[in-house]
Coordinates of C-alpha atoms and ligand atoms in Angstrom, one line a residue:
M162 CA -38.7 -24.7 16.8
L163 CA -35.1 -25.0 17.9
G164 CA -34.4 -28.6 16.7
A165 CA -35.0 -32.0 18.1
A166 CA -32.4 -32.0 21.0
V167 CA -33.3 -28.8 22.4
D168 CA -35.9 -27.9 25.1
D169 CA -38.0 -24.8 24.1
A170 CA -38.6 -23.7 27.8
Q171 CA -35.0 -23.0 28.1
A172 CA -34.6 -20.7 25.1
D173 CA -33.2 -17.5 25.2
P174 CA -36.1 -15.1 26.2
L175 CA -35.3 -12.3 23.9
T176 CA -35.1 -14.0 20.7
G177 CA -36.6 -17.4 21.4
L178 CA -33.4 -19.1 19.9
A179 CA -31.5 -21.8 21.6
T180 CA -28.9 -20.6 24.2
R181 CA -25.0 -21.0 23.7
D182 CA -25.2 -24.2 26.3
Q183 CA -27.8 -25.7 24.3
L184 CA -25.9 -25.2 21.0
M185 CA -22.7 -26.7 22.4
A186 CA -24.7 -29.7 23.7
R187 CA -26.4 -30.3 20.2
L188 CA -22.8 -29.8 18.5
D189 CA -21.4 -32.3 20.9
A190 CA -24.3 -34.9 20.1
L191 CA -23.6 -34.1 16.1
L192 CA -19.9 -35.1 16.5
P193 CA -18.6 -38.6 16.0
G194 CA -19.4 -40.9 18.9
G195 CA -22.6 -38.6 19.9
P196 CA -26.0 -39.7 19.6
S197 CA -26.9 -37.8 16.5
Q198 CA -23.7 -38.2 14.6
A199 CA -23.5 -36.3 11.6
A200 CA -20.9 -36.2 8.7
R201 CA -19.3 -33.0 9.1
P202 CA -21.4 -30.4 11.3
G203 CA -20.6 -26.9 10.6
L204 CA -21.0 -23.9 12.9
I205 CA -21.4 -20.3 11.8
L206 CA -20.8 -17.6 14.3
V207 CA -22.5 -14.2 13.3
D208 CA -21.5 -10.8 15.2
L209 CA -23.2 -7.6 14.4
D210 CA -20.9 -4.7 13.7
R211 CA -20.9 -1.8 16.0
F212 CA -23.8 -2.9 17.9
R213 CA -22.8 -1.4 21.2
A214 CA -22.7 2.0 19.7
M215 CA -26.0 1.5 18.0
S216 CA -27.5 0.5 21.1
D217 CA -26.3 3.8 22.9
G218 CA -27.9 5.9 19.9
L219 CA -31.0 3.8 19.6
G220 CA -31.8 2.9 23.3
P221 CA -32.0 -0.5 24.5
L222 CA -35.6 -1.1 23.7
V223 CA -35.1 -0.7 20.0
C224 CA -32.1 -2.7 20.0
D225 CA -33.7 -5.6 21.9
K226 CA -36.5 -5.5 19.3
L227 CA -33.9 -5.4 16.5
L228 CA -32.1 -8.5 18.1
A229 CA -35.3 -10.3 18.1
R230 CA -35.8 -9.3 14.3
V231 CA -32.3 -10.5 13.5
G232 CA -33.1 -13.9 15.1
S233 CA -36.5 -14.4 13.2
R234 CA -34.4 -13.3 9.9
L235 CA -32.1 -15.9 10.6
Q236 CA -34.7 -18.6 11.3
A237 CA -36.3 -17.6 7.9
I238 CA -33.2 -18.2 5.8
V239 CA -31.5 -21.2 7.2
P240 CA -32.4 -24.6 6.4
M241 CA -35.1 -26.4 8.4
A242 CA -33.2 -28.7 10.9
T243 CA -30.5 -26.1 11.7
L244 CA -30.1 -25.0 15.3
L245 CA -30.1 -21.3 15.9
A246 CA -28.7 -19.8 19.0
R247 CA -28.0 -16.3 20.6
V248 CA -24.4 -17.0 22.0
S249 CA -23.7 -13.6 23.3
G250 CA -25.3 -10.1 23.6
D251 CA -25.3 -9.3 20.0
G252 CA -23.7 -12.7 18.8
F253 CA -25.7 -15.7 17.1
G254 CA -24.6 -19.2 16.2
V255 CA -25.9 -21.2 13.3
L256 CA -25.3 -24.9 13.7
L257 CA -25.5 -26.8 10.5
D258 CA -25.9 -30.7 10.6
D259 CA -24.0 -30.9 7.3
G260 CA -21.2 -28.2 7.1
S261 CA -20.4 -28.9 3.4
D262 CA -22.6 -25.6 2.2
A263 CA -21.6 -23.6 5.1
V264 CA -19.9 -21.2 3.3
A265 CA -22.9 -20.7 0.9
T266 CA -25.2 -20.5 3.7
A267 CA -23.1 -18.0 5.4
G268 CA -23.2 -15.7 2.2
R269 CA -26.9 -15.8 2.2
L270 CA -27.1 -14.8 5.9
L271 CA -24.7 -12.0 5.3
D272 CA -26.9 -10.9 2.2
F273 CA -30.3 -11.1 4.1
L274 CA -28.9 -9.5 7.5
G275 CA -27.7 -6.4 5.7
R276 CA -31.2 -5.9 4.2
P277 CA -32.9 -2.9 6.1
Y278 CA -35.1 -3.2 9.1
S279 CA -37.7 -1.2 10.4
V280 CA -38.0 -1.3 14.2
K281 CA -40.3 0.9 16.1
G282 CA -40.4 3.4 13.1
H283 CA -36.6 3.5 12.9
P284 CA -35.0 2.5 9.6
I285 CA -32.0 0.6 10.5
T286 CA -29.1 -1.1 8.6
I287 CA -26.9 -3.3 10.1
S288 CA -23.8 -5.1 9.0
A289 CA -22.5 -8.3 10.2
R290 CA -19.2 -10.3 10.3
L291 CA -19.3 -14.2 10.1
G292 CA -16.9 -16.9 11.3
I293 CA -17.2 -20.4 9.8
A294 CA -15.6 -23.6 11.1
V295 CA -16.6 -27.1 9.9
A296 CA -15.5 -30.4 11.7
D297 CA -12.9 -32.2 10.1
G298 CA -13.7 -35.6 11.4
H299 CA -10.4 -35.6 13.2
G300 CA -11.3 -35.8 16.7
D301 CA -12.7 -32.3 17.1
D302 CA -14.8 -31.5 20.0
A303 CA -17.4 -29.0 20.5
N304 CA -15.3 -26.6 22.1
S305 CA -12.5 -26.7 19.6
I306 CA -15.0 -26.2 16.8
F307 CA -16.6 -23.1 18.5
H308 CA -13.1 -21.7 19.1
A309 CA -12.2 -22.2 15.7
A310 CA -15.4 -20.5 14.5
N311 CA -14.4 -17.6 16.9
L312 CA -11.0 -17.3 15.6
A313 CA -12.3 -17.1 12.0
L314 CA -14.8 -14.5 13.3
H315 CA -12.0 -12.4 14.9
H316 CA -10.0 -12.6 11.5
A317 CA -13.1 -11.4 9.6
Q318 CA -13.4 -8.5 12.3
R319 CA -9.8 -7.4 11.8
S320 CA -9.6 -7.9 8.2
G321 CA -11.6 -5.1 7.2
G322 CA -12.8 -6.1 3.9
N323 CA -13.7 -9.9 4.3
R324 CA -16.9 -10.0 6.0
L325 CA -17.0 -13.9 6.2
Q326 CA -14.1 -16.0 7.0
L327 CA -13.7 -19.9 6.9
F328 CA -11.5 -21.1 9.6
N329 CA -7.8 -22.4 8.6
M330 CA -5.2 -23.9 10.4
S331 CA -3.0 -20.8 10.1
M332 CA -5.5 -18.8 12.2
R333 CA -4.8 -21.3 15.0
Q334 CA -1.1 -21.0 14.8
S335 CA -1.2 -17.1 14.9
A336 CA -3.5 -17.3 17.7
E337 CA -1.0 -19.3 19.6
R338 CA 1.9 -17.2 18.5
R339 CA 0.0 -14.0 19.7
Q340 CA -0.6 -15.7 23.1
A341 CA 3.2 -16.5 23.5
L342 CA 4.1 -13.0 22.5
E343 CA 1.6 -11.7 25.0
N344 CA 3.2 -13.4 27.8
D345 CA 6.6 -12.2 26.7
F346 CA 5.4 -8.9 26.0
R347 CA 4.2 -8.6 29.6
A348 CA 7.6 -9.5 30.9
A349 CA 9.4 -7.1 28.3
I350 CA 7.3 -4.3 29.3
A351 CA 7.9 -4.8 33.0
L352 CA 11.6 -4.3 32.2
Q353 CA 10.7 -1.3 29.9
R354 CA 8.9 0.3 32.7
V355 CA 11.8 0.0 35.0
E356 CA 13.9 1.4 32.3
L357 CA 11.7 4.2 31.5
L358 CA 11.5 5.2 35.1
R359 CA 15.2 5.4 35.1
A360 CA 15.0 7.6 32.1
L361 CA 17.4 5.2 30.2
N362 CA 17.2 3.6 27.0
S363 CA 15.4 0.4 26.8
E364 CA 17.2 -2.8 26.3
Q365 CA 14.4 -4.3 24.0
F366 CA 12.4 -1.4 22.4
K367 CA 14.5 0.6 19.9
V368 CA 13.6 3.5 17.5
Y369 CA 14.9 3.1 14.0
Y370 CA 15.0 6.0 11.3
Q371 CA 14.3 5.6 7.7
P372 CA 14.9 8.5 5.3
L373 CA 12.6 10.3 2.8
L374 CA 14.0 11.6 -0.2
S375 CA 12.4 14.3 -2.6
L376 CA 12.0 12.6 -5.9
A377 CA 12.2 16.0 -7.7
D378 CA 15.9 16.4 -6.8
N379 CA 16.9 13.5 -4.5
R380 CA 17.2 15.8 -1.7
L381 CA 17.2 14.2 1.9
T382 CA 13.8 15.7 3.3
G383 CA 13.7 13.8 6.8
F384 CA 13.1 10.6 8.5
E385 CA 10.3 8.4 9.6
A386 CA 10.9 7.1 13.3
L387 CA 10.1 3.4 13.5
L388 CA 9.6 1.4 16.7
R389 CA 11.1 -2.1 16.9
W390 CA 11.1 -4.7 19.7
H391 CA 14.1 -6.8 19.9
H392 CA 13.1 -10.0 21.3
P393 CA 15.8 -11.9 23.0
E394 CA 14.5 -15.1 21.4
R395 CA 12.5 -14.3 18.7
G396 CA 14.4 -11.6 17.3
L397 CA 12.9 -8.7 15.6
V398 CA 9.0 -8.4 16.2
S399 CA 7.1 -6.0 14.0
P400 CA 4.9 -3.4 15.3
D401 CA 2.0 -5.0 13.5
E402 CA 2.3 -7.5 16.2
F403 CA 3.1 -6.0 19.4
I404 CA 1.1 -2.5 19.0
P405 CA -2.2 -4.2 19.4
L406 CA -0.9 -5.9 22.6
A407 CA 0.4 -2.6 23.8
E408 CA -3.1 -1.2 23.3
E409 CA -4.6 -4.1 24.9
F410 CA -2.5 -3.9 28.0
G411 CA -3.2 0.0 28.3
L412 CA 0.6 0.7 27.7
I413 CA 0.4 2.3 24.4
S414 CA 0.5 5.9 25.6
L415 CA 3.5 5.0 27.8
I416 CA 5.4 3.5 24.8
G417 CA 4.0 6.4 22.5
E418 CA 5.4 8.9 24.9
W419 CA 8.8 7.3 25.0
V420 CA 9.0 7.0 21.2
L421 CA 8.1 10.8 20.9
R422 CA 10.7 12.0 23.4
T423 CA 13.4 9.7 22.2
A424 CA 12.8 10.6 18.4
C425 CA 12.4 14.2 19.1
R426 CA 15.5 14.5 21.1
E427 CA 17.4 12.6 18.4
A428 CA 16.0 14.8 15.7
A429 CA 16.9 18.0 17.5
T430 CA 20.7 17.1 17.2
W431 CA 20.5 16.3 13.2
P432 CA 22.5 18.8 11.2
V433 CA 20.8 21.1 8.9
P434 CA 21.4 19.7 5.4
K435 CA 23.1 21.7 2.6
S436 CA 19.6 22.4 1.1
G437 CA 19.0 24.8 4.0
V438 CA 15.6 23.0 4.7
P439 CA 15.6 21.3 8.2
L440 CA 15.1 17.7 8.2
K441 CA 11.7 16.6 9.3
L442 CA 10.7 13.7 11.8
A443 CA 7.6 11.8 11.3
I444 CA 6.2 9.7 14.2
N445 CA 3.4 7.1 14.0
V446 CA 0.6 7.1 16.5
S447 CA -1.8 4.3 16.9
P448 CA -5.7 4.5 16.7
L449 CA -6.0 4.2 20.4
Q450 CA -3.5 7.0 20.9
L451 CA -5.6 9.2 18.9
R452 CA -8.8 8.2 20.4
Q453 CA -6.9 9.3 23.8
G454 CA -6.8 12.7 22.1
E455 CA -5.9 14.7 25.4
T456 CA -3.1 12.5 26.5
L457 CA -1.5 12.5 22.9
L458 CA -1.6 16.1 22.8
A459 CA 0.1 16.5 26.1
A460 CA 2.8 13.7 25.1
I461 CA 3.2 16.0 21.8
R462 CA 3.8 19.4 23.9
V463 CA 6.0 17.9 26.4
A464 CA 8.3 16.2 23.8
L465 CA 8.6 19.3 21.9
A466 CA 9.3 21.5 25.0
E467 CA 11.8 19.2 26.6
T468 CA 13.8 18.4 23.4
G469 CA 13.4 21.8 21.9
L470 CA 12.8 20.6 18.5
S471 CA 11.0 23.0 16.3
V472 CA 7.4 22.3 15.9
D473 CA 7.4 22.8 12.2
R474 CA 9.8 19.6 11.7
L475 CA 7.4 17.3 13.6
E476 CA 4.9 15.1 11.5
I477 CA 2.5 12.7 13.1
E478 CA 1.4 9.6 11.1
L479 CA -1.9 7.7 11.4
T480 CA -3.4 5.0 9.3
E481 CA -6.7 5.3 7.7
I482 CA -8.2 2.8 10.2
A483 CA -7.7 5.6 12.9
L484 CA -10.2 7.5 10.9
A485 CA -13.0 5.1 11.6
D486 CA -13.3 6.6 14.9
D487 CA -14.3 10.1 15.7
V488 CA -10.9 12.0 16.0
G489 CA -11.4 15.1 14.1
D490 CA -11.2 17.3 17.2
T491 CA -7.9 15.7 18.0
L492 CA -6.4 16.0 14.4
H493 CA -7.4 19.7 14.3
A494 CA -5.9 20.3 17.9
I495 CA -2.5 18.6 16.5
R496 CA -2.6 20.8 13.4
A497 CA -3.3 23.7 15.5
L498 CA 0.2 23.1 17.5
G499 CA 1.7 23.5 14.2
V500 CA 2.4 19.7 13.9
K501 CA 1.8 18.3 10.3
L502 CA -0.4 15.4 9.9
V503 CA 0.6 12.5 7.4
L504 CA -2.0 9.9 6.3
D505 CA -0.1 6.5 6.2
D506 CA -1.0 3.2 4.1
F507 CA -3.3 5.3 2.0
G508 CA -5.4 3.1 -0.3
T509 CA -5.6 0.0 1.8
G510 CA -8.0 0.8 4.8
Y511 CA -11.1 2.8 5.0
S512 CA -10.1 5.4 2.2
S513 CA -12.7 7.9 2.0
L514 CA -12.2 10.9 -0.1
S515 CA -14.7 13.1 2.3
R516 CA -12.5 12.2 5.2
L517 CA -9.4 13.3 3.2
H518 CA -11.0 16.5 2.6
K519 CA -12.3 17.0 6.1
Y520 CA -9.0 16.6 8.0
P521 CA -6.1 19.0 7.8
F522 CA -3.5 16.5 6.4
S523 CA -0.2 17.8 4.8
R524 CA 0.7 14.4 3.1
L525 CA -0.3 11.1 1.8
K526 CA 1.7 7.9 2.0
I527 CA 1.0 5.5 -0.8
D528 CA 1.0 2.0 0.7
R529 CA 4.0 -0.1 -0.3
S530 CA 1.6 -2.9 -1.9
F531 CA 1.0 -0.6 -4.7
V532 CA 4.7 -0.3 -5.6
A533 CA 5.5 -3.9 -4.6
G534 CA 3.5 -5.2 -7.6
N535 CA 5.6 -3.4 -10.0
T536 CA 8.7 -5.6 -10.9
P537 CA 10.0 -6.9 -14.3
A538 CA 8.6 -10.2 -13.1
T539 CA 4.9 -9.3 -12.8
D540 CA 2.9 -9.3 -15.9
A541 CA 2.1 -6.2 -17.9
V542 CA -1.3 -5.8 -17.0
A543 CA -0.6 -6.1 -13.2
R544 CA 2.2 -3.6 -13.7
R545 CA 0.0 -1.2 -15.4
S546 CA -2.7 -1.3 -12.9
S547 CA -0.3 -0.9 -9.9
E548 CA 1.1 2.2 -11.7
G549 CA -2.3 3.3 -12.5
M550 CA -3.1 3.3 -8.8
V551 CA 0.1 5.1 -8.0
R552 CA -0.6 7.7 -10.5
A553 CA -4.2 8.3 -9.5
I554 CA -3.2 8.6 -5.9
A555 CA -0.5 11.2 -6.8
A556 CA -3.0 13.2 -8.9
L557 CA -5.5 13.0 -6.1
G558 CA -2.9 14.4 -3.7
A559 CA -1.9 17.0 -6.0
G560 CA -5.5 18.2 -6.5
L561 CA -5.7 18.4 -2.7
G562 CA -2.6 20.2 -2.3
L563 CA -1.2 17.4 -0.5
D564 CA 2.2 15.9 -0.9
T565 CA 2.5 12.3 -1.8
V566 CA 5.3 9.7 -0.4
I567 CA 5.7 6.4 -1.9
E568 CA 6.7 3.7 0.5
G569 CA 8.4 0.5 -0.1
V570 CA 10.6 1.6 -3.0
E571 CA 13.1 -1.1 -3.3
T572 CA 14.3 -0.9 -7.0
P573 CA 15.3 2.0 -9.3
R574 CA 12.6 1.0 -11.6
Q575 CA 10.0 1.6 -8.9
R576 CA 11.5 4.9 -8.1
E577 CA 11.2 6.1 -11.6
I578 CA 7.6 5.0 -11.8
A579 CA 6.8 6.8 -8.7
R580 CA 8.7 10.0 -10.1
L581 CA 6.7 9.6 -13.4
A582 CA 3.4 9.3 -11.7
G583 CA 4.0 12.6 -10.0
C584 CA 4.7 11.4 -6.2
T585 CA 6.8 14.0 -4.5
E586 CA 8.8 11.8 -1.9
M587 CA 10.2 8.3 -1.7
Q588 CA 11.1 6.0 1.2
G589 CA 12.4 2.5 1.1
F590 CA 15.3 -0.2 0.9
L591 CA 16.4 1.5 -2.3
V592 CA 17.9 4.6 -0.5
S593 CA 18.2 2.8 3.1
P594 CA 16.7 0.6 5.5
P595 CA 15.6 1.9 8.8
V596 CA 18.8 2.6 10.9
L597 CA 19.5 3.2 14.5
G598 CA 20.0 6.5 15.9
A599 CA 23.8 6.0 16.2
A600 CA 24.1 5.4 12.4
L601 CA 22.2 8.5 11.2
P602 CA 25.3 10.9 11.1
A603 CA 27.0 8.8 8.5
L604 CA 23.7 8.2 6.7
I605 CA 22.9 11.8 6.6
A606 CA 26.4 12.5 5.2
R607 CA 25.9 10.0 2.5
L608 CA 22.5 11.1 1.5
D609 CA 23.2 15.1 1.8
F610 CA 24.5 16.7 -1.2
V611 CA 23.6 20.1 -2.9
P612 CA 20.6 19.4 -4.8
D613 CA 20.8 19.8 -8.7
R614 CA 17.6 20.6 -10.0
S615 CA 18.8 20.4 -13.6
A616 CA 19.3 16.7 -13.8
N617 CA 17.6 13.8 -11.9
T618 CA 20.6 11.6 -11.7
P619 CA 24.1 11.7 -12.2
D620 CA 25.2 11.0 -15.8
A621 CA 27.3 7.8 -14.6
D622 CA 24.5 5.6 -15.1
L623 CA 23.7 6.9 -18.5
Y624 CA 22.2 4.4 -21.0
T625 CA 20.9 4.7 -24.5
L626 CA 18.3 2.7 -26.6
A627 CA 17.4 3.1 -30.2
Y628 CA 14.6 1.5 -32.2
F629 CA 12.5 1.8 -35.3
S630 CA 8.9 0.9 -35.8
R631 CA 6.1 1.2 -38.3
S632 CA 3.2 3.5 -37.8
A633 CA -0.1 1.5 -37.2
T634 CA -2.0 4.0 -39.3
P635 CA -0.8 6.2 -42.2
L636 CA 0.9 9.4 -41.1
R637 CA 0.4 12.3 -43.4
R638 CA 4.1 13.0 -44.7
N639 CA 6.1 15.9 -43.6
S640 CA 3.6 16.9 -41.2
L641 CA 4.6 17.4 -37.6
A642 CA 1.0 17.7 -36.3
A643 CA 0.7 13.9 -36.9
I644 CA 3.0 13.2 -34.0
D645 CA 2.0 16.3 -31.8
D646 CA 0.3 14.2 -29.1
I647 CA 3.2 11.7 -29.0
L648 CA 5.8 14.6 -28.6
H649 CA 3.7 16.4 -26.1
I650 CA 3.5 13.4 -23.7
S651 CA 7.1 12.4 -24.4
R652 CA 8.4 15.8 -23.5
T653 CA 6.3 15.8 -20.3
N654 CA 7.1 12.1 -19.1
N655 CA 10.8 12.2 -20.2
G656 CA 11.5 15.7 -18.7
K657 CA 10.5 14.3 -15.4
L658 CA 12.7 11.2 -15.6
G659 CA 15.7 13.0 -17.1
I660 CA 15.4 11.4 -20.5
T661 CA 16.5 13.1 -23.6
G662 CA 16.5 11.9 -27.2
A663 CA 15.4 12.2 -30.6
L664 CA 12.2 11.2 -32.4
L665 CA 12.1 10.9 -36.3
F666 CA 9.2 9.8 -38.4
G667 CA 8.4 9.6 -42.1
E668 CA 7.1 7.2 -44.7
G669 CA 5.2 5.2 -42.1
Y670 CA 8.1 4.6 -39.9
F671 CA 9.2 5.9 -36.6
A672 CA 12.7 6.0 -35.3
Q673 CA 13.7 7.1 -31.6
V674 CA 16.7 7.4 -29.6
L675 CA 16.3 7.3 -25.8
E676 CA 19.2 8.5 -23.5
G677 CA 19.0 8.4 -19.8
P678 CA 19.1 6.4 -16.4
L679 CA 18.7 2.7 -17.2
P680 CA 15.5 2.2 -15.3
A681 CA 14.0 5.3 -16.7
V682 CA 14.8 4.3 -20.2
E683 CA 13.2 0.9 -19.5
I684 CA 10.3 2.3 -18.0
I685 CA 9.7 4.7 -21.0
F686 CA 10.6 2.0 -23.4
E687 CA 8.0 -0.3 -21.9
K688 CA 5.4 2.1 -22.4
I689 CA 6.4 2.9 -25.9
G690 CA 6.3 -0.8 -26.7
L691 CA 2.7 -1.3 -25.6
D692 CA 1.7 1.7 -27.9
T693 CA -0.7 0.6 -30.5
R694 CA 0.1 3.5 -32.7
H695 CA 3.0 1.6 -34.1
R696 CA 4.2 -2.1 -34.3
D697 CA 7.1 -4.2 -35.6
I698 CA 9.4 -2.4 -33.2
T699 CA 13.0 -3.3 -33.7
I700 CA 15.8 -2.3 -31.3
L701 CA 18.8 -1.1 -33.2
Y702 CA 20.9 -0.9 -30.2
N703 CA 20.8 -0.7 -26.3
R704 CA 24.0 0.0 -24.4
P705 CA 25.6 2.2 -21.7
L706 CA 26.6 5.8 -22.9
L707 CA 29.0 8.2 -21.8
R708 CA 27.7 11.4 -22.8
R709 CA 24.2 12.7 -24.1
D710 CA 24.1 13.2 -27.8
F711 CA 20.8 15.1 -27.4
S712 CA 21.2 16.8 -24.1
G713 CA 18.8 19.7 -23.6
W714 CA 16.2 17.5 -25.6
S715 CA 13.6 15.8 -23.5
M716 CA 12.5 14.7 -27.1
A717 CA 13.8 16.4 -30.2
C718 CA 11.6 16.1 -33.2
V719 CA 14.1 15.5 -36.3
G720 CA 11.1 16.4 -38.6
A721 CA 9.8 14.6 -41.6
I722 CA 12.0 12.6 -43.5
D723 CA 12.3 12.7 -47.5
I724 CA 13.7 9.4 -48.2
H725 CA 14.4 10.5 -51.7
R726 CA 16.9 12.8 -50.3
L727 CA 18.9 10.6 -48.4
P728 CA 22.6 10.6 -49.3
D729 CA 23.8 7.4 -51.3
D730 CA 26.7 6.8 -48.9
I731 CA 24.1 6.0 -46.0
H732 CA 24.0 2.5 -47.5
G733 CA 27.3 2.1 -46.5
V734 CA 26.7 2.9 -42.8
V735 CA 23.7 0.7 -42.8
D736 CA 25.6 -2.2 -44.3
D737 CA 28.3 -1.9 -41.7
G738 CA 26.7 -3.9 -38.8
A739 CA 29.7 -2.9 -36.6
C740 CA 28.5 0.5 -36.4
C741 CA 25.8 -0.4 -34.0
E742 CA 28.6 -1.4 -31.6
T743 CA 30.5 1.8 -31.3
A744 CA 29.6 5.2 -29.8
L745 CA 27.8 7.5 -32.4
T746 CA 27.5 11.1 -32.4
G747 CA 23.7 12.6 -32.7
Q748 CA 24.4 13.4 -36.3
Q749 CA 25.6 9.8 -37.0
I750 CA 22.7 8.3 -35.2
L751 CA 20.3 10.3 -37.4
E752 CA 22.0 9.3 -40.5
F753 CA 22.1 5.7 -39.3
M754 CA 18.5 5.7 -38.5
Q755 CA 17.6 7.5 -42.0
A756 CA 19.7 4.8 -43.8
L757 CA 17.9 1.9 -41.8
I758 CA 14.4 3.5 -42.8
R759 CA 15.7 3.6 -46.5
K760 CA 17.1 0.2 -46.3
Y761 CA 13.8 -1.5 -44.8
D762 CA 11.5 0.5 -46.9
G763 CA 8.8 -1.7 -48.3
D764 CA 10.1 -4.6 -46.7
A765 CA 6.4 -5.8 -45.3
Q766 CA 8.1 -9.2 -44.0
L767 CA 10.1 -7.5 -41.3
A768 CA 9.5 -9.1 -38.2
P769 CA 9.4 -7.3 -34.8
A770 CA 12.1 -7.5 -32.3
G771 CA 11.3 -10.1 -29.5
Ligands
FMN37 C1 6.7 6.3 -31.8 C2 6.5 6.8 -30.4 C3 7.2 7.4 -29.5 C4 6.7 7.5 -28.2 N1 8.0 8.3 -27.3 C5 7.7 8.5 -26.0 C6 8.6 8.9 -25.3 O1 9.7 9.2 -25.5 N2 8.3 9.2 -24.0 C7 6.8 8.9 -23.4 O2 6.6 9.1 -22.3 N3 6.0 8.4 -24.3 C8 6.3 8.2 -25.5 N4 5.4 7.6 -26.5 C9 4.2 7.6 -25.9 C10 3.9 6.2 -25.2 O3 3.7 5.1 -25.9 C11 2.6 6.4 -24.2 O4 1.4 6.6 -24.9 C12 2.8 7.4 -23.1 O5 4.1 7.2 -22.5 C13 1.6 7.2 -22.0 O6 1.9 8.1 -21.0 P1 1.1 8.2 -19.8 O7 1.4 6.8 -19.1 O8 1.9 9.4 -19.0 O9 -0.1 8.5 -20.2 C14 5.7 7.4 -27.8 C15 4.8 6.7 -28.6 C16 5.0 6.3 -29.9 C17 4.0 5.8 -30.7

């Protein structure tokens, strides 16, 4: 039953499958030089998700039975000559003589294992993660193949989305790097401990602060505290790498407390900005810190009491992954202290709308990946879909009464998209990279100004663009109702972005002037350019502007145009191409466009601008 080279008498008693030792011996035999040499043997390691929790809930008898069922289900699916083994409590190994189909086989296993079981009257559904490694014929030994499949399995377990993972070399490199970091981490943390005991700042761990700005009025609203490890040789090590280590070594609360105290102490000294609204401080906590709820709550209380930071200025940020555990009580207890809760990296992990509803969050942070996809270099479809995601999350936040912060904003264009999407705050290199506490006074002074709610950006960056186009469908002449929808959306969007301008239509033509900050004009013009209600868009001019001609109009509608009543001298304006280069008044622009409409009327050959 277990394959030629395996002795049934020594099989795993629970499942009747081979043991791990038997699997390794068989794998050895299949490798070059071994007695049963195969071309490229493959190994699939299967691990059942959350089996321990299930065993606590269902009891060991049911779970043993379930394991036996999983074993027989595996047997039913895999090819005949395959060796199956139970390699750990809830782990299985599938050894394929020919690994070339390993991924397809793994896909089938995943599908079948996930179908419901009925064990002793309990309906049970399980899910599994699979790691796959195939011998590459370059001197692998059984141990290295097993290790490779195991690395791939860990990868599948960590990645959240991918349930099966084929081994690749980068996994080995990152495992080696992790091992090296682990060693260094022990050394660094030993130093840190001493430093902590002396209540001094650490040499290697430092807290940085990155500002948050309100998108409505560019007001500085607060800072997120970010922990960094300055490694003497490796340089800056990201928290994504060292926080899991800190968790593993049981040092996360120690570090967490230090960050809380350091950042709260710093924030207590920040000046009240000119807006009069005190600056808030957001601090990240790891999933493990949240699971150790009492310790975290105590650390927050101590940090607030010791530093005198007002409780309503403190925010705790957690990622969606932390919500996979049962941390509801801790979250409610933190909120009950008066500290606000922020859900970080929203949209990338285990986003669950019911959780959003259930827990007392004040803000959502939209993951940087959604805005990173929005650069002029990405294609229009990708841009629209990332914009759509940002907009959907902002709307979700607004619907639930939550603020939405967009992270990773690096360009004015991304900022304007976030503003247009309805996000309330932004954070990113466009405003400032994270800075050390010592640099904060200068940064606060630079960012703190009296908010001007009437205009989104100073008029220094003004730009104007004018175009005309043909309507795709006949518009009812002289009827404003024909463009009601366009005017409505224009006024809403343009108002948010500080764009002013005028829209004209008549005789099957549109003409429009847009004025505002360059990135905002570009974003709106891009939307207009994709609109199928018109075509043959021809840009008339596109240049910096000193003063708005239509100030106060998020989109003025210049009404229906009766081309038969255009003054004769307009022809002169149109024919004089130099007019495009000089600054025009609103009236001149209007006349200029009317003249152009008149000039091109009936010219069906007009090519759209590139
Ligand atoms: C002639 C014409 C002019 C337009 N002008 C504007 C404008 O100034 N601002 C704007 O936001 N949308 C304008 N639109 C509408 C956009 O093409 C697009 O439908 C709208 O911006 C989509 O908004 P949404 O992404 O918020 O749904 C115009 C459309 C046409 C056909």
